[in-house]
Amino acid sequence: MITKTDPAAATAIPAERLRNPSKLSLLWQEVKRHKVSYLFLAPFLILFTLFTIVPVVTSVVLSFTYYNILEAPKFIGLSNYRLLFVDDDIFLKAIGITLKFAFITGPVGYAMAFILAWLISQIPQKYRFFYTLCYYTPSITSATAMSVVWLYLFAGDRKGLLNYFAAKLGIIDEPYLFLQNINSIVPVIIIVSLWMSMGVGFLAFLAGLQNVPKDLYEAGEIDGIKYRWQQLIYITVPSVKPQLLFGAVLQVVSSLTVFDVSVQLVGLPSPLYAGHTILTHLFDYAFIKFEMGYAAAIAVVLFVMMIGLNRLIFKWLGKD
C-alpha cells in the first residue's frame, strides 16, 4: 500500500533544526563573526596545543604502555598504575614527602609572599625597588648557584658555617650531618625552598596592593577603620582577591614540583630516599632508567594531584 507523504511534515525537521541550531553550528557562527580576533589568537592556540595539550594527551596514552624509547610502545593496561600504588614503596614514600613538603611550604610561602609584599607596599616608593629586588632575586637564581651557598652553610664537617658556630658556642661536640641525616634532609629542603619562593606570585601581590584605590581607605576611615590590620582585613584582602587566587595556584604548582633544590642539596637518590619527591622519582625513571611508560604514569598522577588541589583553591578563593 502506497501512502502519500505530507510536504509540510517533510520540511518540519529541517525547520526545527533551523530554529534550534546545534552548539557546534553556533560556535562556528561565533568564530566567523569574530574571525579577526581568532586569527590574532591563533599563534598562541597553536603553540599551546603543540606544547601543552599534545604532551599531556601523549603522557596519558603512554602511561598505559611499556615504552623504553628503543622499542615501540606496548599496551599493558593498568599495570603501571598497579605497580605504582601496590609494589613501588619508593613512590609511596615520595608521595608522602611531597605532600609534607607542599603542606608546609605552600601555606607558609604563600603567607610570607603576601605579608612581605604588603609591608613593601607601605614604604615610600623610592625604596620599594631595592626591597623587591632583594626578595625576588633568589627565585630567579638557579638552584645550582644557590646550592653553593647552602651547601657551605649546611656542610657536614667543621668548615660548615652552622657546625662551626655551633661548635664555637659549645652547642655540639662533633659536626652534625645536615644533608646526610634522614631527619634533617626535608627541613633543610623546606628552608631553602622558602628562601626561593618569592617569585611571580610575590610580584603579583605587590602589583595588586599598589593598585588598590586610595578612596577605599578614605571611605574606611570615615566608617571607623583606624588601624592598619583593619585596613588589611576589610579593604586590602578583598581588593586583591584575583592576585591571591593567582598566587595560590602558582604556589601549589611550585610546591608539588620541587626537584632542583632536592637534587642539588642531597643528590639523586638521596640517603635512604629521605628527600625523594614525585618529580625526582619521575626524572629517575624517565631519564636514568628510560622507562617512559612508567614515568608517564607518574606524571599523570602528579597532574591529577595538581588539578585536585587547584580545584580546591578555586573553590575557596574563586568565589565572589
PDB file of C-alpha atoms in Angstrom:
ATOM      1  CA  MET A   1       0.000   0.000   0.000  1.00  0.00           C
ATOM      2  CA  ILE A   2       1.456   3.360  -1.054  1.00  0.00           C
ATOM      3  CA  THR A   3       0.991   6.282   1.312  1.00  0.00           C
ATOM      4  CA  LYS A   4       1.356   9.904   0.420  1.00  0.00           C
ATOM      5  CA  THR A   5       3.830  11.977   2.352  1.00  0.00           C
ATOM      6  CA  ASP A   6       2.860  15.367   3.607  1.00  0.00           C
ATOM      7  CA  PRO A   7       5.267  18.020   2.205  1.00  0.00           C
ATOM      8  CA  ALA A   8       4.840  20.083   5.374  1.00  0.00           C
ATOM      9  CA  ALA A   9       5.838  17.121   7.511  1.00  0.00           C
ATOM     10  CA  ALA A  10       8.873  16.519   5.327  1.00  0.00           C
ATOM     11  CA  THR A  11      10.120  20.029   5.894  1.00  0.00           C
ATOM     12  CA  ALA A  12       9.269  20.058   9.630  1.00  0.00           C
ATOM     13  CA  ILE A  13      12.610  18.610  10.822  1.00  0.00           C
ATOM     14  CA  PRO A  14      14.858  20.969   8.837  1.00  0.00           C
ATOM     15  CA  ALA A  15      12.786  23.917  10.047  1.00  0.00           C
ATOM     16  CA  GLU A  16      13.131  22.695  13.625  1.00  0.00           C
ATOM     17  CA  ARG A  17      16.868  22.438  13.169  1.00  0.00           C
ATOM     18  CA  LEU A  18      16.959  25.971  11.854  1.00  0.00           C
ATOM     19  CA  ARG A  19      15.042  27.191  14.884  1.00  0.00           C
ATOM     20  CA  ASN A  20      17.294  25.213  17.323  1.00  0.00           C
ATOM     21  CA  PRO A  21      20.791  25.057  15.821  1.00  0.00           C
ATOM     22  CA  SER A  22      23.378  22.779  17.402  1.00  0.00           C
ATOM     23  CA  LYS A  23      26.111  24.037  19.698  1.00  0.00           C
ATOM     24  CA  LEU A  24      28.714  23.281  17.030  1.00  0.00           C
ATOM     25  CA  SER A  25      26.951  25.446  14.453  1.00  0.00           C
ATOM     26  CA  LEU A  26      26.580  28.247  16.999  1.00  0.00           C
ATOM     27  CA  LEU A  27      30.297  28.016  17.780  1.00  0.00           C
ATOM     28  CA  TRP A  28      31.159  28.172  14.087  1.00  0.00           C
ATOM     29  CA  GLN A  29      28.954  31.247  13.675  1.00  0.00           C
ATOM     30  CA  GLU A  30      30.746  32.922  16.574  1.00  0.00           C
ATOM     31  CA  VAL A  31      34.124  32.075  15.056  1.00  0.00           C
ATOM     32  CA  LYS A  32      33.127  33.585  11.714  1.00  0.00           C
ATOM     33  CA  ARG A  33      31.722  36.664  13.428  1.00  0.00           C
ATOM     34  CA  HIS A  34      34.956  37.242  15.369  1.00  0.00           C
ATOM     35  CA  LYS A  35      37.393  35.768  12.863  1.00  0.00           C
ATOM     36  CA  VAL A  36      39.891  38.637  13.206  1.00  0.00           C
ATOM     37  CA  SER A  37      40.191  38.065  16.953  1.00  0.00           C
ATOM     38  CA  TYR A  38      40.675  34.335  16.446  1.00  0.00           C
ATOM     39  CA  LEU A  39      43.361  34.990  13.841  1.00  0.00           C
ATOM     40  CA  PHE A  40      45.302  37.027  16.390  1.00  0.00           C
ATOM     41  CA  LEU A  41      44.824  34.255  18.949  1.00  0.00           C
ATOM     42  CA  ALA A  42      45.857  31.523  16.504  1.00  0.00           C
ATOM     43  CA  PRO A  43      49.652  31.627  17.183  1.00  0.00           C
ATOM     44  CA  PHE A  44      49.122  31.175  20.925  1.00  0.00           C
ATOM     45  CA  LEU A  45      46.486  28.473  20.412  1.00  0.00           C
ATOM     46  CA  ILE A  46      48.780  26.563  18.058  1.00  0.00           C
ATOM     47  CA  LEU A  47      51.743  26.732  20.442  1.00  0.00           C
ATOM     48  CA  PHE A  48      49.555  25.885  23.435  1.00  0.00           C
ATOM     49  CA  THR A  49      48.187  22.862  21.598  1.00  0.00           C
ATOM     50  CA  LEU A  50      51.603  21.648  20.449  1.00  0.00           C
ATOM     51  CA  PHE A  51      53.493  22.149  23.703  1.00  0.00           C
ATOM     52  CA  THR A  52      50.776  21.627  26.347  1.00  0.00           C
ATOM     53  CA  ILE A  53      47.730  19.713  25.140  1.00  0.00           C
ATOM     54  CA  VAL A  54      49.596  17.250  22.909  1.00  0.00           C
ATOM     55  CA  PRO A  55      52.220  16.354  25.574  1.00  0.00           C
ATOM     56  CA  VAL A  56      49.509  15.862  28.220  1.00  0.00           C
ATOM     57  CA  VAL A  57      47.475  13.588  25.950  1.00  0.00           C
ATOM     58  CA  THR A  58      50.626  11.724  24.907  1.00  0.00           C
ATOM     59  CA  SER A  59      51.595  11.163  28.544  1.00  0.00           C
ATOM     60  CA  VAL A  60      48.158   9.761  29.342  1.00  0.00           C
ATOM     61  CA  VAL A  61      48.381   7.376  26.385  1.00  0.00           C
ATOM     62  CA  LEU A  62      51.943   6.289  27.197  1.00  0.00           C
ATOM     63  CA  SER A  63      51.011   5.638  30.829  1.00  0.00           C
ATOM     64  CA  PHE A  64      49.098   2.560  29.651  1.00  0.00           C
ATOM     65  CA  THR A  65      52.101   1.172  27.766  1.00  0.00           C
ATOM     66  CA  TYR A  66      55.573  -0.225  28.303  1.00  0.00           C
ATOM     67  CA  TYR A  67      57.910   2.115  26.431  1.00  0.00           C
ATOM     68  CA  ASN A  68      61.701   2.170  26.756  1.00  0.00           C
ATOM     69  CA  ILE A  69      62.452   4.530  23.810  1.00  0.00           C
ATOM     70  CA  LEU A  70      64.276   1.798  21.850  1.00  0.00           C
ATOM     71  CA  GLU A  71      61.178  -0.308  21.168  1.00  0.00           C
ATOM     72  CA  ALA A  72      57.681   0.610  20.106  1.00  0.00           C
ATOM     73  CA  PRO A  73      55.206   1.154  22.957  1.00  0.00           C
ATOM     74  CA  LYS A  74      53.357  -1.994  24.072  1.00  0.00           C
ATOM     75  CA  PHE A  75      49.922  -1.693  25.611  1.00  0.00           C
ATOM     76  CA  ILE A  76      49.855  -3.159  29.140  1.00  0.00           C
ATOM     77  CA  GLY A  77      46.683  -1.611  30.529  1.00  0.00           C
ATOM     78  CA  LEU A  78      46.740  -0.509  34.162  1.00  0.00           C
ATOM     79  CA  SER A  79      49.938  -2.380  35.024  1.00  0.00           C
ATOM     80  CA  ASN A  80      51.943   0.813  35.518  1.00  0.00           C
ATOM     81  CA  TYR A  81      49.381   2.246  37.938  1.00  0.00           C
ATOM     82  CA  ARG A  82      49.079  -1.048  39.796  1.00  0.00           C
ATOM     83  CA  LEU A  83      52.851  -1.159  40.169  1.00  0.00           C
ATOM     84  CA  LEU A  84      52.918   2.459  41.365  1.00  0.00           C
ATOM     85  CA  PHE A  85      50.405   2.076  44.181  1.00  0.00           C
ATOM     86  CA  VAL A  86      50.951  -1.566  45.138  1.00  0.00           C
ATOM     87  CA  ASP A  87      54.585  -2.540  44.593  1.00  0.00           C
ATOM     88  CA  ASP A  88      56.565   0.721  44.381  1.00  0.00           C
ATOM     89  CA  ASP A  89      57.337   1.575  48.004  1.00  0.00           C
ATOM     90  CA  ILE A  90      59.680   4.382  46.953  1.00  0.00           C
ATOM     91  CA  PHE A  91      56.884   6.117  45.028  1.00  0.00           C
ATOM     92  CA  LEU A  92      54.548   5.900  48.024  1.00  0.00           C
ATOM     93  CA  LYS A  93      57.311   7.389  50.161  1.00  0.00           C
ATOM     94  CA  ALA A  94      57.838  10.114  47.557  1.00  0.00           C
ATOM     95  CA  ILE A  95      54.123  10.996  47.706  1.00  0.00           C
ATOM     96  CA  GLY A  96      54.320  11.370  51.479  1.00  0.00           C
ATOM     97  CA  ILE A  97      57.436  13.543  51.281  1.00  0.00           C
ATOM     98  CA  THR A  98      55.953  15.693  48.508  1.00  0.00           C
ATOM     99  CA  LEU A  99      52.668  16.241  50.357  1.00  0.00           C
ATOM    100  CA  LYS A 100      54.521  17.027  53.582  1.00  0.00           C
ATOM    101  CA  PHE A 101      56.661  19.489  51.686  1.00  0.00           C
ATOM    102  CA  ALA A 102      53.643  21.012  49.914  1.00  0.00           C
ATOM    103  CA  PHE A 103      51.505  21.421  53.043  1.00  0.00           C
ATOM    104  CA  ILE A 104      54.362  23.263  54.778  1.00  0.00           C
ATOM    105  CA  THR A 105      55.953  25.345  52.028  1.00  0.00           C
ATOM    106  CA  GLY A 106      52.636  26.046  50.276  1.00  0.00           C
ATOM    107  CA  PRO A 107      50.793  27.935  53.053  1.00  0.00           C
ATOM    108  CA  VAL A 108      53.966  29.324  54.673  1.00  0.00           C
ATOM    109  CA  GLY A 109      55.444  30.538  51.373  1.00  0.00           C
ATOM    110  CA  TYR A 110      52.087  31.949  50.315  1.00  0.00           C
ATOM    111  CA  ALA A 111      51.673  33.863  53.583  1.00  0.00           C
ATOM    112  CA  MET A 112      55.276  35.086  53.503  1.00  0.00           C
ATOM    113  CA  ALA A 113      54.913  36.367  49.942  1.00  0.00           C
ATOM    114  CA  PHE A 114      51.730  38.270  50.744  1.00  0.00           C
ATOM    115  CA  ILE A 115      52.948  39.734  54.044  1.00  0.00           C
ATOM    116  CA  LEU A 116      56.270  40.861  52.578  1.00  0.00           C
ATOM    117  CA  ALA A 117      54.502  42.364  49.559  1.00  0.00           C
ATOM    118  CA  TRP A 118      52.124  44.196  51.895  1.00  0.00           C
ATOM    119  CA  LEU A 119      54.991  45.520  54.021  1.00  0.00           C
ATOM    120  CA  ILE A 120      56.900  46.690  50.947  1.00  0.00           C
ATOM    121  CA  SER A 121      53.784  48.462  49.643  1.00  0.00           C
ATOM    122  CA  GLN A 122      53.691  50.520  52.864  1.00  0.00           C
ATOM    123  CA  ILE A 123      57.156  52.043  52.463  1.00  0.00           C
ATOM    124  CA  PRO A 124      57.974  55.063  50.254  1.00  0.00           C
ATOM    125  CA  GLN A 125      58.060  54.471  46.505  1.00  0.00           C
ATOM    126  CA  LYS A 126      61.788  55.186  46.073  1.00  0.00           C
ATOM    127  CA  TYR A 127      62.764  52.329  48.413  1.00  0.00           C
ATOM    128  CA  ARG A 128      60.381  49.693  47.041  1.00  0.00           C
ATOM    129  CA  PHE A 129      62.569  48.661  44.110  1.00  0.00           C
ATOM    130  CA  PHE A 130      65.512  47.804  46.376  1.00  0.00           C
ATOM    131  CA  TYR A 131      63.455  45.596  48.717  1.00  0.00           C
ATOM    132  CA  THR A 132      61.571  43.990  45.832  1.00  0.00           C
ATOM    133  CA  LEU A 133      64.863  43.130  44.123  1.00  0.00           C
ATOM    134  CA  CYS A 134      66.308  41.651  47.325  1.00  0.00           C
ATOM    135  CA  TYR A 135      63.356  39.303  47.870  1.00  0.00           C
ATOM    136  CA  TYR A 136      62.728  38.440  44.205  1.00  0.00           C
ATOM    137  CA  THR A 137      66.338  37.687  43.167  1.00  0.00           C
ATOM    138  CA  PRO A 138      66.602  34.257  44.893  1.00  0.00           C
ATOM    139  CA  SER A 139      63.580  32.977  42.915  1.00  0.00           C
ATOM    140  CA  ILE A 140      65.252  33.665  39.552  1.00  0.00           C
ATOM    141  CA  THR A 141      68.645  32.312  40.635  1.00  0.00           C
ATOM    142  CA  SER A 142      69.303  28.747  39.552  1.00  0.00           C
ATOM    143  CA  ALA A 143      69.228  26.029  42.171  1.00  0.00           C
ATOM    144  CA  THR A 144      72.781  25.082  41.207  1.00  0.00           C
ATOM    145  CA  ALA A 145      74.088  28.551  42.071  1.00  0.00           C
ATOM    146  CA  MET A 146      72.058  28.752  45.270  1.00  0.00           C
ATOM    147  CA  SER A 147      73.232  25.299  46.365  1.00  0.00           C
ATOM    148  CA  VAL A 148      76.831  26.559  46.504  1.00  0.00           C
ATOM    149  CA  VAL A 149      75.863  28.897  49.345  1.00  0.00           C
ATOM    150  CA  TRP A 150      73.553  26.478  51.127  1.00  0.00           C
ATOM    151  CA  LEU A 151      75.964  23.548  50.856  1.00  0.00           C
ATOM    152  CA  TYR A 152      78.593  25.690  52.571  1.00  0.00           C
ATOM    153  CA  LEU A 153      76.064  26.616  55.269  1.00  0.00           C
ATOM    154  CA  PHE A 154      74.882  23.031  55.918  1.00  0.00           C
ATOM    155  CA  ALA A 155      78.180  21.229  55.263  1.00  0.00           C
ATOM    156  CA  GLY A 156      78.628  18.185  57.484  1.00  0.00           C
ATOM    157  CA  ASP A 157      82.168  18.997  58.607  1.00  0.00           C
ATOM    158  CA  ARG A 158      83.664  21.621  60.890  1.00  0.00           C
ATOM    159  CA  LYS A 159      84.029  24.026  57.963  1.00  0.00           C
ATOM    160  CA  GLY A 160      80.274  24.261  57.552  1.00  0.00           C
ATOM    161  CA  LEU A 161      79.012  27.567  58.923  1.00  0.00           C
ATOM    162  CA  LEU A 162      76.309  26.107  61.162  1.00  0.00           C
ATOM    163  CA  ASN A 163      78.605  23.428  62.548  1.00  0.00           C
ATOM    164  CA  TYR A 164      81.420  25.955  63.024  1.00  0.00           C
ATOM    165  CA  PHE A 165      79.369  28.441  65.043  1.00  0.00           C
ATOM    166  CA  ALA A 166      77.551  25.680  66.952  1.00  0.00           C
ATOM    167  CA  ALA A 167      80.923  24.202  67.957  1.00  0.00           C
ATOM    168  CA  LYS A 168      82.244  27.639  68.926  1.00  0.00           C
ATOM    169  CA  LEU A 169      79.234  28.188  71.185  1.00  0.00           C
ATOM    170  CA  GLY A 170      79.594  24.751  72.704  1.00  0.00           C
ATOM    171  CA  ILE A 171      76.235  23.515  71.421  1.00  0.00           C
ATOM    172  CA  ILE A 172      77.706  20.451  69.687  1.00  0.00           C
ATOM    173  CA  ASP A 173      80.849  18.370  70.220  1.00  0.00           C
ATOM    174  CA  GLU A 174      81.051  16.926  66.708  1.00  0.00           C
ATOM    175  CA  PRO A 175      79.704  18.107  63.355  1.00  0.00           C
ATOM    176  CA  TYR A 176      76.085  17.353  62.560  1.00  0.00           C
ATOM    177  CA  LEU A 177      75.374  15.818  59.143  1.00  0.00           C
ATOM    178  CA  PHE A 178      72.525  18.045  57.989  1.00  0.00           C
ATOM    179  CA  LEU A 179      72.461  16.664  54.438  1.00  0.00           C
ATOM    180  CA  GLN A 180      73.032  13.011  55.341  1.00  0.00           C
ATOM    181  CA  ASN A 181      70.766  12.595  58.354  1.00  0.00           C
ATOM    182  CA  ILE A 182      67.317  11.440  57.211  1.00  0.00           C
ATOM    183  CA  ASN A 183      65.647  13.520  59.949  1.00  0.00           C
ATOM    184  CA  SER A 184      67.099  16.828  58.764  1.00  0.00           C
ATOM    185  CA  ILE A 185      67.006  16.442  54.959  1.00  0.00           C
ATOM    186  CA  VAL A 186      63.384  17.529  54.465  1.00  0.00           C
ATOM    187  CA  PRO A 187      63.631  20.517  56.867  1.00  0.00           C
ATOM    188  CA  VAL A 188      66.736  21.741  55.010  1.00  0.00           C
ATOM    189  CA  ILE A 189      64.977  21.452  51.634  1.00  0.00           C
ATOM    190  CA  ILE A 190      61.970  23.308  53.060  1.00  0.00           C
ATOM    191  CA  ILE A 191      64.150  26.157  54.360  1.00  0.00           C
ATOM    192  CA  VAL A 192      65.931  26.593  51.020  1.00  0.00           C
ATOM    193  CA  SER A 193      62.663  26.381  49.073  1.00  0.00           C
ATOM    194  CA  LEU A 194      61.052  29.035  51.258  1.00  0.00           C
ATOM    195  CA  TRP A 195      64.035  31.279  50.647  1.00  0.00           C
ATOM    196  CA  MET A 196      63.482  30.882  46.891  1.00  0.00           C
ATOM    197  CA  SER A 197      59.676  31.114  46.998  1.00  0.00           C
ATOM    198  CA  MET A 198      59.294  34.877  46.406  1.00  0.00           C
ATOM    199  CA  GLY A 199      58.626  34.536  42.697  1.00  0.00           C
ATOM    200  CA  VAL A 200      55.918  35.666  40.282  1.00  0.00           C
ATOM    201  CA  GLY A 201      53.215  35.335  42.941  1.00  0.00           C
ATOM    202  CA  PHE A 202      55.111  37.809  45.144  1.00  0.00           C
ATOM    203  CA  LEU A 203      55.251  40.301  42.256  1.00  0.00           C
ATOM    204  CA  ALA A 204      51.544  39.774  41.559  1.00  0.00           C
ATOM    205  CA  PHE A 205      50.714  40.525  45.198  1.00  0.00           C
ATOM    206  CA  LEU A 206      52.862  43.647  45.124  1.00  0.00           C
ATOM    207  CA  ALA A 207      51.281  44.899  41.904  1.00  0.00           C
ATOM    208  CA  GLY A 208      47.773  44.261  43.216  1.00  0.00           C
ATOM    209  CA  LEU A 209      48.456  46.003  46.528  1.00  0.00           C
ATOM    210  CA  GLN A 210      49.796  49.096  44.781  1.00  0.00           C
ATOM    211  CA  ASN A 211      46.655  49.343  42.642  1.00  0.00           C
ATOM    212  CA  VAL A 212      44.115  49.311  45.471  1.00  0.00           C
ATOM    213  CA  PRO A 213      42.161  52.609  45.160  1.00  0.00           C
ATOM    214  CA  LYS A 214      43.044  55.120  47.859  1.00  0.00           C
ATOM    215  CA  ASP A 215      39.405  56.160  48.028  1.00  0.00           C
ATOM    216  CA  LEU A 216      38.581  52.843  49.695  1.00  0.00           C
ATOM    217  CA  TYR A 217      40.927  53.592  52.586  1.00  0.00           C
ATOM    218  CA  GLU A 218      39.493  57.090  52.963  1.00  0.00           C
ATOM    219  CA  ALA A 219      35.965  55.670  52.999  1.00  0.00           C
ATOM    220  CA  GLY A 220      37.087  53.093  55.538  1.00  0.00           C
ATOM    221  CA  GLU A 221      38.376  55.815  57.862  1.00  0.00           C
ATOM    222  CA  ILE A 222      35.004  57.521  57.693  1.00  0.00           C
ATOM    223  CA  ASP A 223      33.314  54.203  58.590  1.00  0.00           C
ATOM    224  CA  GLY A 224      35.542  53.713  61.636  1.00  0.00           C
ATOM    225  CA  ILE A 225      38.544  51.712  60.325  1.00  0.00           C
ATOM    226  CA  LYS A 226      41.551  53.193  62.111  1.00  0.00           C
ATOM    227  CA  TYR A 227      44.294  50.566  62.281  1.00  0.00           C
ATOM    228  CA  ARG A 228      46.441  49.046  59.540  1.00  0.00           C
ATOM    229  CA  TRP A 229      45.407  45.482  60.344  1.00  0.00           C
ATOM    230  CA  GLN A 230      41.744  46.501  59.992  1.00  0.00           C
ATOM    231  CA  GLN A 231      42.515  48.014  56.580  1.00  0.00           C
ATOM    232  CA  LEU A 232      44.309  44.797  55.629  1.00  0.00           C
ATOM    233  CA  ILE A 233      41.404  42.523  56.570  1.00  0.00           C
ATOM    234  CA  TYR A 234      38.415  44.580  55.453  1.00  0.00           C
ATOM    235  CA  ILE A 235      39.776  46.529  52.464  1.00  0.00           C
ATOM    236  CA  THR A 236      43.101  45.236  51.144  1.00  0.00           C
ATOM    237  CA  VAL A 237      42.457  41.475  51.064  1.00  0.00           C
ATOM    238  CA  PRO A 238      39.037  41.715  49.306  1.00  0.00           C
ATOM    239  CA  SER A 239      40.526  44.162  46.776  1.00  0.00           C
ATOM    240  CA  VAL A 240      43.371  41.838  45.727  1.00  0.00           C
ATOM    241  CA  LYS A 241      41.384  38.619  45.557  1.00  0.00           C
ATOM    242  CA  PRO A 242      42.322  37.891  41.899  1.00  0.00           C
ATOM    243  CA  GLN A 243      46.015  38.199  42.767  1.00  0.00           C
ATOM    244  CA  LEU A 244      45.507  35.959  45.800  1.00  0.00           C
ATOM    245  CA  LEU A 245      43.979  33.282  43.575  1.00  0.00           C
ATOM    246  CA  PHE A 246      46.772  33.594  41.014  1.00  0.00           C
ATOM    247  CA  GLY A 247      49.473  33.364  43.683  1.00  0.00           C
ATOM    248  CA  ALA A 248      47.812  30.342  45.308  1.00  0.00           C
ATOM    249  CA  VAL A 249      47.777  28.422  42.021  1.00  0.00           C
ATOM    250  CA  LEU A 250      51.443  29.192  41.393  1.00  0.00           C
ATOM    251  CA  GLN A 251      52.345  28.187  44.943  1.00  0.00           C
ATOM    252  CA  VAL A 252      50.606  24.810  44.581  1.00  0.00           C
ATOM    253  CA  VAL A 253      52.406  24.062  41.325  1.00  0.00           C
ATOM    254  CA  SER A 254      55.828  25.048  42.687  1.00  0.00           C
ATOM    255  CA  SER A 255      55.394  23.131  45.957  1.00  0.00           C
ATOM    256  CA  LEU A 256      54.407  19.913  44.167  1.00  0.00           C
ATOM    257  CA  THR A 257      57.199  20.106  41.590  1.00  0.00           C
ATOM    258  CA  VAL A 258      60.213  20.568  43.856  1.00  0.00           C
ATOM    259  CA  PHE A 259      63.180  18.909  42.172  1.00  0.00           C
ATOM    260  CA  ASP A 260      66.286  21.038  41.591  1.00  0.00           C
ATOM    261  CA  VAL A 261      66.745  22.020  45.237  1.00  0.00           C
ATOM    262  CA  SER A 262      66.467  18.424  46.418  1.00  0.00           C
ATOM    263  CA  VAL A 263      68.862  17.035  43.806  1.00  0.00           C
ATOM    264  CA  GLN A 264      71.469  19.765  44.257  1.00  0.00           C
ATOM    265  CA  LEU A 265      71.477  19.517  48.057  1.00  0.00           C
ATOM    266  CA  VAL A 266      71.119  15.786  48.791  1.00  0.00           C
ATOM    267  CA  GLY A 267      71.734  14.143  45.410  1.00  0.00           C
ATOM    268  CA  LEU A 268      69.810  11.579  43.398  1.00  0.00           C
ATOM    269  CA  PRO A 269      68.945   9.316  45.057  1.00  0.00           C
ATOM    270  CA  SER A 270      69.056  10.968  48.469  1.00  0.00           C
ATOM    271  CA  PRO A 271      70.184   8.984  51.545  1.00  0.00           C
ATOM    272  CA  LEU A 272      67.542   6.288  52.133  1.00  0.00           C
ATOM    273  CA  TYR A 273      65.315   8.267  49.728  1.00  0.00           C
ATOM    274  CA  ALA A 274      64.636  10.764  52.539  1.00  0.00           C
ATOM    275  CA  GLY A 275      64.470  13.681  50.078  1.00  0.00           C
ATOM    276  CA  HIS A 276      62.860  11.775  47.205  1.00  0.00           C
ATOM    277  CA  THR A 277      59.909  13.678  45.693  1.00  0.00           C
ATOM    278  CA  ILE A 278      57.430  12.702  42.987  1.00  0.00           C
ATOM    279  CA  LEU A 279      59.234  14.735  40.342  1.00  0.00           C
ATOM    280  CA  THR A 280      62.557  13.215  41.398  1.00  0.00           C
ATOM    281  CA  HIS A 281      61.032   9.756  41.002  1.00  0.00           C
ATOM    282  CA  LEU A 282      59.727  10.740  37.572  1.00  0.00           C
ATOM    283  CA  PHE A 283      63.157  12.014  36.491  1.00  0.00           C
ATOM    284  CA  ASP A 284      64.778   8.808  37.742  1.00  0.00           C
ATOM    285  CA  TYR A 285      62.565   6.553  35.612  1.00  0.00           C
ATOM    286  CA  ALA A 286      62.386   8.842  32.576  1.00  0.00           C
ATOM    287  CA  PHE A 287      65.994   9.962  32.059  1.00  0.00           C
ATOM    288  CA  ILE A 288      68.079   7.449  34.016  1.00  0.00           C
ATOM    289  CA  LYS A 289      66.204   4.156  33.642  1.00  0.00           C
ATOM    290  CA  PHE A 290      64.435   5.210  30.402  1.00  0.00           C
ATOM    291  CA  GLU A 291      61.140   3.574  31.343  1.00  0.00           C
ATOM    292  CA  MET A 292      58.991   6.226  29.701  1.00  0.00           C
ATOM    293  CA  GLY A 293      55.688   4.421  30.128  1.00  0.00           C
ATOM    294  CA  TYR A 294      56.171   4.156  33.878  1.00  0.00           C
ATOM    295  CA  ALA A 295      57.403   7.767  34.054  1.00  0.00           C
ATOM    296  CA  ALA A 296      54.300   8.873  32.146  1.00  0.00           C
ATOM    297  CA  ALA A 297      52.107   7.167  34.753  1.00  0.00           C
ATOM    298  CA  ILE A 298      53.940   9.100  37.492  1.00  0.00           C
ATOM    299  CA  ALA A 299      53.402  12.319  35.526  1.00  0.00           C
ATOM    300  CA  VAL A 300      49.675  11.606  35.218  1.00  0.00           C
ATOM    301  CA  VAL A 301      49.371  11.031  38.974  1.00  0.00           C
ATOM    302  CA  LEU A 302      51.193  14.310  39.643  1.00  0.00           C
ATOM    303  CA  PHE A 303      48.955  16.084  37.127  1.00  0.00           C
ATOM    304  CA  VAL A 304      45.809  14.770  38.830  1.00  0.00           C
ATOM    305  CA  MET A 305      47.122  15.907  42.227  1.00  0.00           C
ATOM    306  CA  MET A 306      47.719  19.406  40.864  1.00  0.00           C
ATOM    307  CA  ILE A 307      44.272  19.576  39.288  1.00  0.00           C
ATOM    308  CA  GLY A 308      42.640  18.424  42.526  1.00  0.00           C
ATOM    309  CA  LEU A 309      44.454  20.958  44.706  1.00  0.00           C
ATOM    310  CA  ASN A 310      43.814  23.747  42.219  1.00  0.00           C
ATOM    311  CA  ARG A 311      40.105  22.911  42.214  1.00  0.00           C
ATOM    312  CA  LEU A 312      40.084  23.248  45.996  1.00  0.00           C
ATOM    313  CA  ILE A 313      41.815  26.609  45.714  1.00  0.00           C
ATOM    314  CA  PHE A 314      39.290  27.847  43.153  1.00  0.00           C
ATOM    315  CA  LYS A 315      36.519  26.671  45.458  1.00  0.00           C
ATOM    316  CA  TRP A 316      37.950  28.608  48.406  1.00  0.00           C
ATOM    317  CA  LEU A 317      39.253  31.755  46.705  1.00  0.00           C
ATOM    318  CA  GLY A 318      37.317  31.816  43.439  1.00  0.00           C
ATOM    319  CA  LYS A 319      34.019  32.845  44.952  1.00  0.00           C
ATOM    320  CA  ASP A 320      32.896  36.429  44.505  1.00  0.00           C
TER     321      ASP A 320
END
